[in-house]
Amino acid sequence: MAHQCSCGDTHNDAELGVEYNLYQKIDIRNVECLNEYEENSGITVFKSWENRLDKENFVESDVDDELLFNIPFTGNIKLKGLIIIGGENNLHPNKVKLYKNRPRMTFDDLSIEPEQEFELCVDANGIHEYSPKIVKFSSVHHLSLHFTGIDRRERIKIYYIGLKGEWLPAHRHGVTICSYELQPQMSDYPKENIENIDRTIS
């Protein structure tokens, strides 16, 4: 089915539902959302494509119009697409900045240059895709998203964050413990060799 968002283009959502499944690869218990008005409401915006239009679950900012998500994954992802459904009217976020592999970011860390940023359009149907540069987001184990509002409004609201891409399990390297002896020990030699050495010395 075709829909139109505020960007002026018409989008078809026929195949998007199959592709937007990376929410299943998020380490959801370790997701952080800073400046959320209601505790643990940030994790509710990562949901299935079929539930993206659900308005019962959302996150709203607290003291100002900023939200910062720290999103760890259960492996490595190649991020290929991003969809945002924001709040109505002035509650809609205006911009998002993407940071790669910087766990536990805080608002104090936002002076760092993001890998990419997008101006957000109003997209009530969740069909406008933002395309990250794959060369920058080809090996991501942690993604931080910083949202800000329009003209520094008091609050912003988000209903859905959709992520599209590929997932690979994390490589786990075993630890090999080796011990080295600087000098050979007498116990390393057979008993008969030790007796021969003693005879030679005497």
mmCIF file of C-alpha atoms in Angstrom:
data_model
loop_
_atom_site.group_PDB
_atom_site.id
_atom_site.type_symbol
_atom_site.label_atom_id
_atom_site.label_comp_id
_atom_site.label_asym_id
_atom_site.label_seq_id
_atom_site.Cartn_x
_atom_site.Cartn_y
_atom_site.Cartn_z
ATOM 1 C CA MET A 1 0.000 0.000 0.000
ATOM 2 C CA ALA A 2 1.265 3.477 -0.881
ATOM 3 C CA HIS A 3 1.399 6.312 1.659
ATOM 4 C CA GLN A 4 2.633 9.880 1.594
ATOM 5 C CA CYS A 5 4.579 11.588 4.369
ATOM 6 C CA SER A 6 5.610 15.195 4.897
ATOM 7 C CA CYS A 7 8.725 14.758 2.750
ATOM 8 C CA GLY A 8 6.421 14.956 -0.281
ATOM 9 C CA ASP A 9 7.229 11.483 -1.632
ATOM 10 C CA THR A 10 4.941 8.482 -1.861
ATOM 11 C CA HIS A 11 6.248 5.290 -0.229
ATOM 12 C CA ASN A 12 5.180 1.678 -0.575
ATOM 13 C CA ASP A 13 5.238 -0.440 2.586
ATOM 14 C CA ALA A 14 4.633 -3.825 0.942
ATOM 15 C CA GLU A 15 8.111 -5.244 1.696
ATOM 16 C CA LEU A 16 9.256 -3.146 4.640
ATOM 17 C CA GLY A 17 7.718 -5.408 7.270
ATOM 18 C CA VAL A 18 10.017 -8.301 6.390
ATOM 19 C CA GLU A 19 13.113 -6.110 6.452
ATOM 20 C CA TYR A 20 12.533 -4.183 9.692
ATOM 21 C CA ASN A 21 13.275 -6.997 12.116
ATOM 22 C CA LEU A 22 16.494 -5.918 13.864
ATOM 23 C CA TYR A 23 14.506 -5.125 17.010
ATOM 24 C CA GLN A 24 14.794 -8.875 17.688
ATOM 25 C CA LYS A 25 18.595 -8.555 17.840
ATOM 26 C CA ILE A 26 18.677 -5.769 20.438
ATOM 27 C CA ASP A 27 19.983 -6.628 23.897
ATOM 28 C CA ILE A 28 16.805 -5.100 25.246
ATOM 29 C CA ARG A 29 17.599 -5.535 28.956
ATOM 30 C CA ASN A 30 20.647 -3.304 28.578
ATOM 31 C CA VAL A 31 19.069 -0.535 26.496
ATOM 32 C CA GLU A 32 19.350 2.905 28.085
ATOM 33 C CA CYS A 33 17.141 5.897 27.342
ATOM 34 C CA LEU A 34 18.328 9.099 28.985
ATOM 35 C CA ASN A 35 15.872 11.876 29.881
ATOM 36 C CA GLU A 36 12.769 9.688 29.530
ATOM 37 C CA TYR A 37 9.761 11.013 31.445
ATOM 38 C CA GLU A 38 8.578 7.562 32.499
ATOM 39 C CA GLU A 39 11.190 5.013 33.535
ATOM 40 C CA ASN A 40 11.715 2.124 31.095
ATOM 41 C CA SER A 41 9.351 3.625 28.528
ATOM 42 C CA GLY A 42 12.217 3.971 26.027
ATOM 43 C CA ILE A 43 12.426 0.229 25.377
ATOM 44 C CA THR A 44 8.761 0.106 24.291
ATOM 45 C CA VAL A 45 9.459 1.892 20.981
ATOM 46 C CA PHE A 46 11.426 -1.107 19.660
ATOM 47 C CA LYS A 47 8.609 -3.311 18.425
ATOM 48 C CA SER A 48 7.499 -5.343 15.458
ATOM 49 C CA TRP A 49 6.580 -3.745 12.165
ATOM 50 C CA GLU A 50 2.964 -4.839 12.623
ATOM 51 C CA ASN A 51 2.761 -2.950 15.946
ATOM 52 C CA ARG A 52 4.523 0.214 14.819
ATOM 53 C CA LEU A 53 1.266 2.221 14.726
ATOM 54 C CA ASP A 54 0.396 1.284 18.316
ATOM 55 C CA LYS A 55 -0.049 4.548 20.221
ATOM 56 C CA GLU A 56 -0.332 3.033 23.684
ATOM 57 C CA ASN A 57 3.412 2.575 24.078
ATOM 58 C CA PHE A 58 5.753 5.533 23.589
ATOM 59 C CA VAL A 59 8.581 7.455 25.179
ATOM 60 C CA GLU A 60 8.410 11.151 26.015
ATOM 61 C CA SER A 61 11.265 13.369 27.119
ATOM 62 C CA ASP A 62 11.352 14.795 30.621
ATOM 63 C CA VAL A 63 12.986 18.154 31.332
ATOM 64 C CA ASP A 64 13.621 19.287 27.740
ATOM 65 C CA ASP A 65 13.351 18.174 24.105
ATOM 66 C CA GLU A 66 16.194 15.647 24.046
ATOM 67 C CA LEU A 67 16.307 11.856 24.180
ATOM 68 C CA LEU A 68 19.455 9.753 24.057
ATOM 69 C CA PHE A 69 19.235 6.014 23.358
ATOM 70 C CA ASN A 70 22.094 3.589 24.011
ATOM 71 C CA ILE A 71 21.273 0.418 22.058
ATOM 72 C CA PRO A 72 23.486 -2.668 22.432
ATOM 73 C CA PHE A 73 23.025 -5.626 20.082
ATOM 74 C CA THR A 74 23.445 -9.334 20.654
ATOM 75 C CA GLY A 75 25.954 -9.474 17.781
ATOM 76 C CA ASN A 76 27.273 -7.237 15.010
ATOM 77 C CA ILE A 77 24.899 -5.541 12.611
ATOM 78 C CA LYS A 78 25.159 -3.788 9.276
ATOM 79 C CA LEU A 79 22.662 -0.938 9.567
ATOM 80 C CA LYS A 80 20.823 -0.259 6.311
ATOM 81 C CA GLY A 81 17.692 1.620 7.265
ATOM 82 C CA LEU A 82 15.987 3.660 9.968
ATOM 83 C CA ILE A 83 12.300 4.586 10.420
ATOM 84 C CA ILE A 84 10.975 6.966 13.079
ATOM 85 C CA ILE A 85 7.370 7.611 14.119
ATOM 86 C CA GLY A 86 7.318 10.672 16.330
ATOM 87 C CA GLY A 87 4.685 12.493 18.319
ATOM 88 C CA GLU A 88 2.001 14.769 17.037
ATOM 89 C CA ASN A 89 2.530 18.442 16.154
ATOM 90 C CA ASN A 90 5.316 20.062 18.169
ATOM 91 C CA LEU A 91 6.127 16.823 20.002
ATOM 92 C CA HIS A 92 7.740 15.367 16.884
ATOM 93 C CA PRO A 93 11.564 15.208 16.995
ATOM 94 C CA ASN A 94 13.315 17.365 14.432
ATOM 95 C CA LYS A 95 16.721 15.672 14.148
ATOM 96 C CA VAL A 96 18.538 12.465 15.034
ATOM 97 C CA LYS A 97 22.297 11.931 15.314
ATOM 98 C CA LEU A 98 23.789 8.445 15.015
ATOM 99 C CA TYR A 99 26.879 7.325 16.964
ATOM 100 C CA LYS A 100 28.551 3.976 16.389
ATOM 101 C CA ASN A 101 30.130 1.726 19.054
ATOM 102 C CA ARG A 102 30.211 4.229 21.927
ATOM 103 C CA PRO A 103 28.598 2.344 24.836
ATOM 104 C CA ARG A 104 26.932 4.252 27.663
ATOM 105 C CA MET A 105 27.030 7.677 26.085
ATOM 106 C CA THR A 106 25.713 10.577 28.163
ATOM 107 C CA PHE A 107 24.676 14.080 27.208
ATOM 108 C CA ASP A 108 28.187 15.207 28.160
ATOM 109 C CA ASP A 109 29.577 13.116 25.283
ATOM 110 C CA LEU A 110 27.538 14.769 22.547
ATOM 111 C CA SER A 111 30.317 17.133 21.537
ATOM 112 C CA ILE A 112 31.744 14.144 19.642
ATOM 113 C CA GLU A 113 31.090 14.258 15.903
ATOM 114 C CA PRO A 114 28.346 11.753 14.988
ATOM 115 C CA GLU A 115 28.837 9.239 12.204
ATOM 116 C CA GLN A 116 25.701 10.644 10.543
ATOM 117 C CA GLU A 117 22.643 12.779 11.221
ATOM 118 C CA PHE A 118 19.221 13.185 9.645
ATOM 119 C CA GLU A 119 16.592 15.894 9.571
ATOM 120 C CA LEU A 120 13.321 14.112 10.393
ATOM 121 C CA CYS A 121 10.057 14.509 8.531
ATOM 122 C CA VAL A 122 6.603 13.881 10.016
ATOM 123 C CA ASP A 123 5.771 10.276 9.153
ATOM 124 C CA ALA A 124 2.612 9.053 10.897
ATOM 125 C CA ASN A 125 2.535 5.785 8.929
ATOM 126 C CA GLY A 126 6.158 4.752 9.515
ATOM 127 C CA ILE A 127 7.160 4.310 5.895
ATOM 128 C CA HIS A 128 9.817 7.002 5.325
ATOM 129 C CA GLU A 129 13.255 5.376 5.336
ATOM 130 C CA TYR A 130 16.468 7.100 6.315
ATOM 131 C CA SER A 131 19.514 5.400 4.789
ATOM 132 C CA PRO A 132 22.694 5.310 6.899
ATOM 133 C CA LYS A 133 25.997 5.129 5.048
ATOM 134 C CA ILE A 134 26.715 1.419 5.032
ATOM 135 C CA VAL A 135 30.478 1.970 4.926
ATOM 136 C CA LYS A 136 30.183 3.696 8.339
ATOM 137 C CA PHE A 137 27.669 1.290 9.848
ATOM 138 C CA SER A 138 28.935 -2.071 8.593
ATOM 139 C CA SER A 139 30.139 -3.446 11.941
ATOM 140 C CA VAL A 140 27.979 -2.091 14.750
ATOM 141 C CA HIS A 141 27.641 -3.741 18.152
ATOM 142 C CA HIS A 142 26.288 -0.600 19.841
ATOM 143 C CA LEU A 143 24.236 2.266 18.418
ATOM 144 C CA SER A 144 23.465 5.580 20.110
ATOM 145 C CA LEU A 145 20.641 7.801 18.831
ATOM 146 C CA HIS A 146 20.330 11.424 19.965
ATOM 147 C CA PHE A 147 16.981 13.064 19.199
ATOM 148 C CA THR A 148 16.244 16.774 19.493
ATOM 149 C CA GLY A 149 13.061 18.778 18.969
ATOM 150 C CA ILE A 150 11.876 21.646 16.815
ATOM 151 C CA ASP A 151 13.227 25.020 17.936
ATOM 152 C CA ARG A 152 14.071 23.585 21.348
ATOM 153 C CA ARG A 153 10.507 22.813 22.391
ATOM 154 C CA GLU A 154 9.828 21.581 25.896
ATOM 155 C CA ARG A 155 9.283 17.916 25.028
ATOM 156 C CA ILE A 156 9.438 15.340 22.255
ATOM 157 C CA LYS A 157 7.659 12.005 21.874
ATOM 158 C CA ILE A 158 8.551 8.844 19.923
ATOM 159 C CA TYR A 159 6.247 5.900 19.185
ATOM 160 C CA TYR A 160 8.476 3.716 17.038
ATOM 161 C CA ILE A 161 12.125 3.246 16.093
ATOM 162 C CA GLY A 162 12.591 0.732 13.289
ATOM 163 C CA LEU A 163 15.978 -0.683 12.312
ATOM 164 C CA LYS A 164 16.775 -2.555 9.096
ATOM 165 C CA GLY A 165 19.955 -4.446 8.297
ATOM 166 C CA GLU A 166 21.965 -7.629 8.630
ATOM 167 C CA TRP A 167 23.001 -9.392 11.830
ATOM 168 C CA LEU A 168 25.964 -11.642 12.557
ATOM 169 C CA PRO A 169 26.754 -13.360 15.858
ATOM 170 C CA ALA A 170 29.588 -11.829 17.846
ATOM 171 C CA HIS A 171 32.940 -13.586 17.569
ATOM 172 C CA ARG A 172 34.060 -15.005 20.878
ATOM 173 C CA HIS A 173 37.760 -15.856 21.139
ATOM 174 C CA GLY A 174 38.839 -18.457 23.660
ATOM 175 C CA VAL A 175 41.671 -17.648 26.050
ATOM 176 C CA THR A 176 44.747 -19.869 25.853
ATOM 177 C CA ILE A 177 46.871 -19.964 28.985
ATOM 178 C CA CYS A 178 50.516 -20.880 28.390
ATOM 179 C CA SER A 179 53.270 -21.194 30.989
ATOM 180 C CA TYR A 180 56.926 -20.969 30.104
ATOM 181 C CA GLU A 181 59.962 -22.055 32.163
ATOM 182 C CA LEU A 182 63.074 -19.979 31.957
ATOM 183 C CA GLN A 183 65.255 -22.792 33.369
ATOM 184 C CA PRO A 184 64.742 -26.553 33.092
ATOM 185 C CA GLN A 185 63.941 -28.285 36.349
ATOM 186 C CA MET A 186 65.727 -31.483 37.527
ATOM 187 C CA SER A 187 62.322 -33.177 37.730
ATOM 188 C CA ASP A 188 62.023 -32.771 33.948
ATOM 189 C CA TYR A 189 64.796 -35.341 33.334
ATOM 190 C CA PRO A 190 64.461 -39.135 33.644
ATOM 191 C CA LYS A 191 66.117 -40.556 36.768
ATOM 192 C CA GLU A 192 68.762 -42.513 34.840
ATOM 193 C CA ASN A 193 69.936 -39.353 33.063
ATOM 194 C CA ILE A 194 70.430 -37.581 36.369
ATOM 195 C CA GLU A 195 72.557 -40.501 37.672
ATOM 196 C CA ASN A 196 74.725 -40.345 34.534
ATOM 197 C CA ILE A 197 75.256 -36.639 35.044
ATOM 198 C CA ASP A 198 76.299 -37.230 38.678
ATOM 199 C CA ARG A 199 78.878 -39.896 37.613
ATOM 200 C CA THR A 200 80.337 -37.583 34.994
ATOM 201 C CA ILE A 201 80.781 -34.769 37.504
ATOM 202 C CA SER A 202 82.437 -37.059 40.089
#
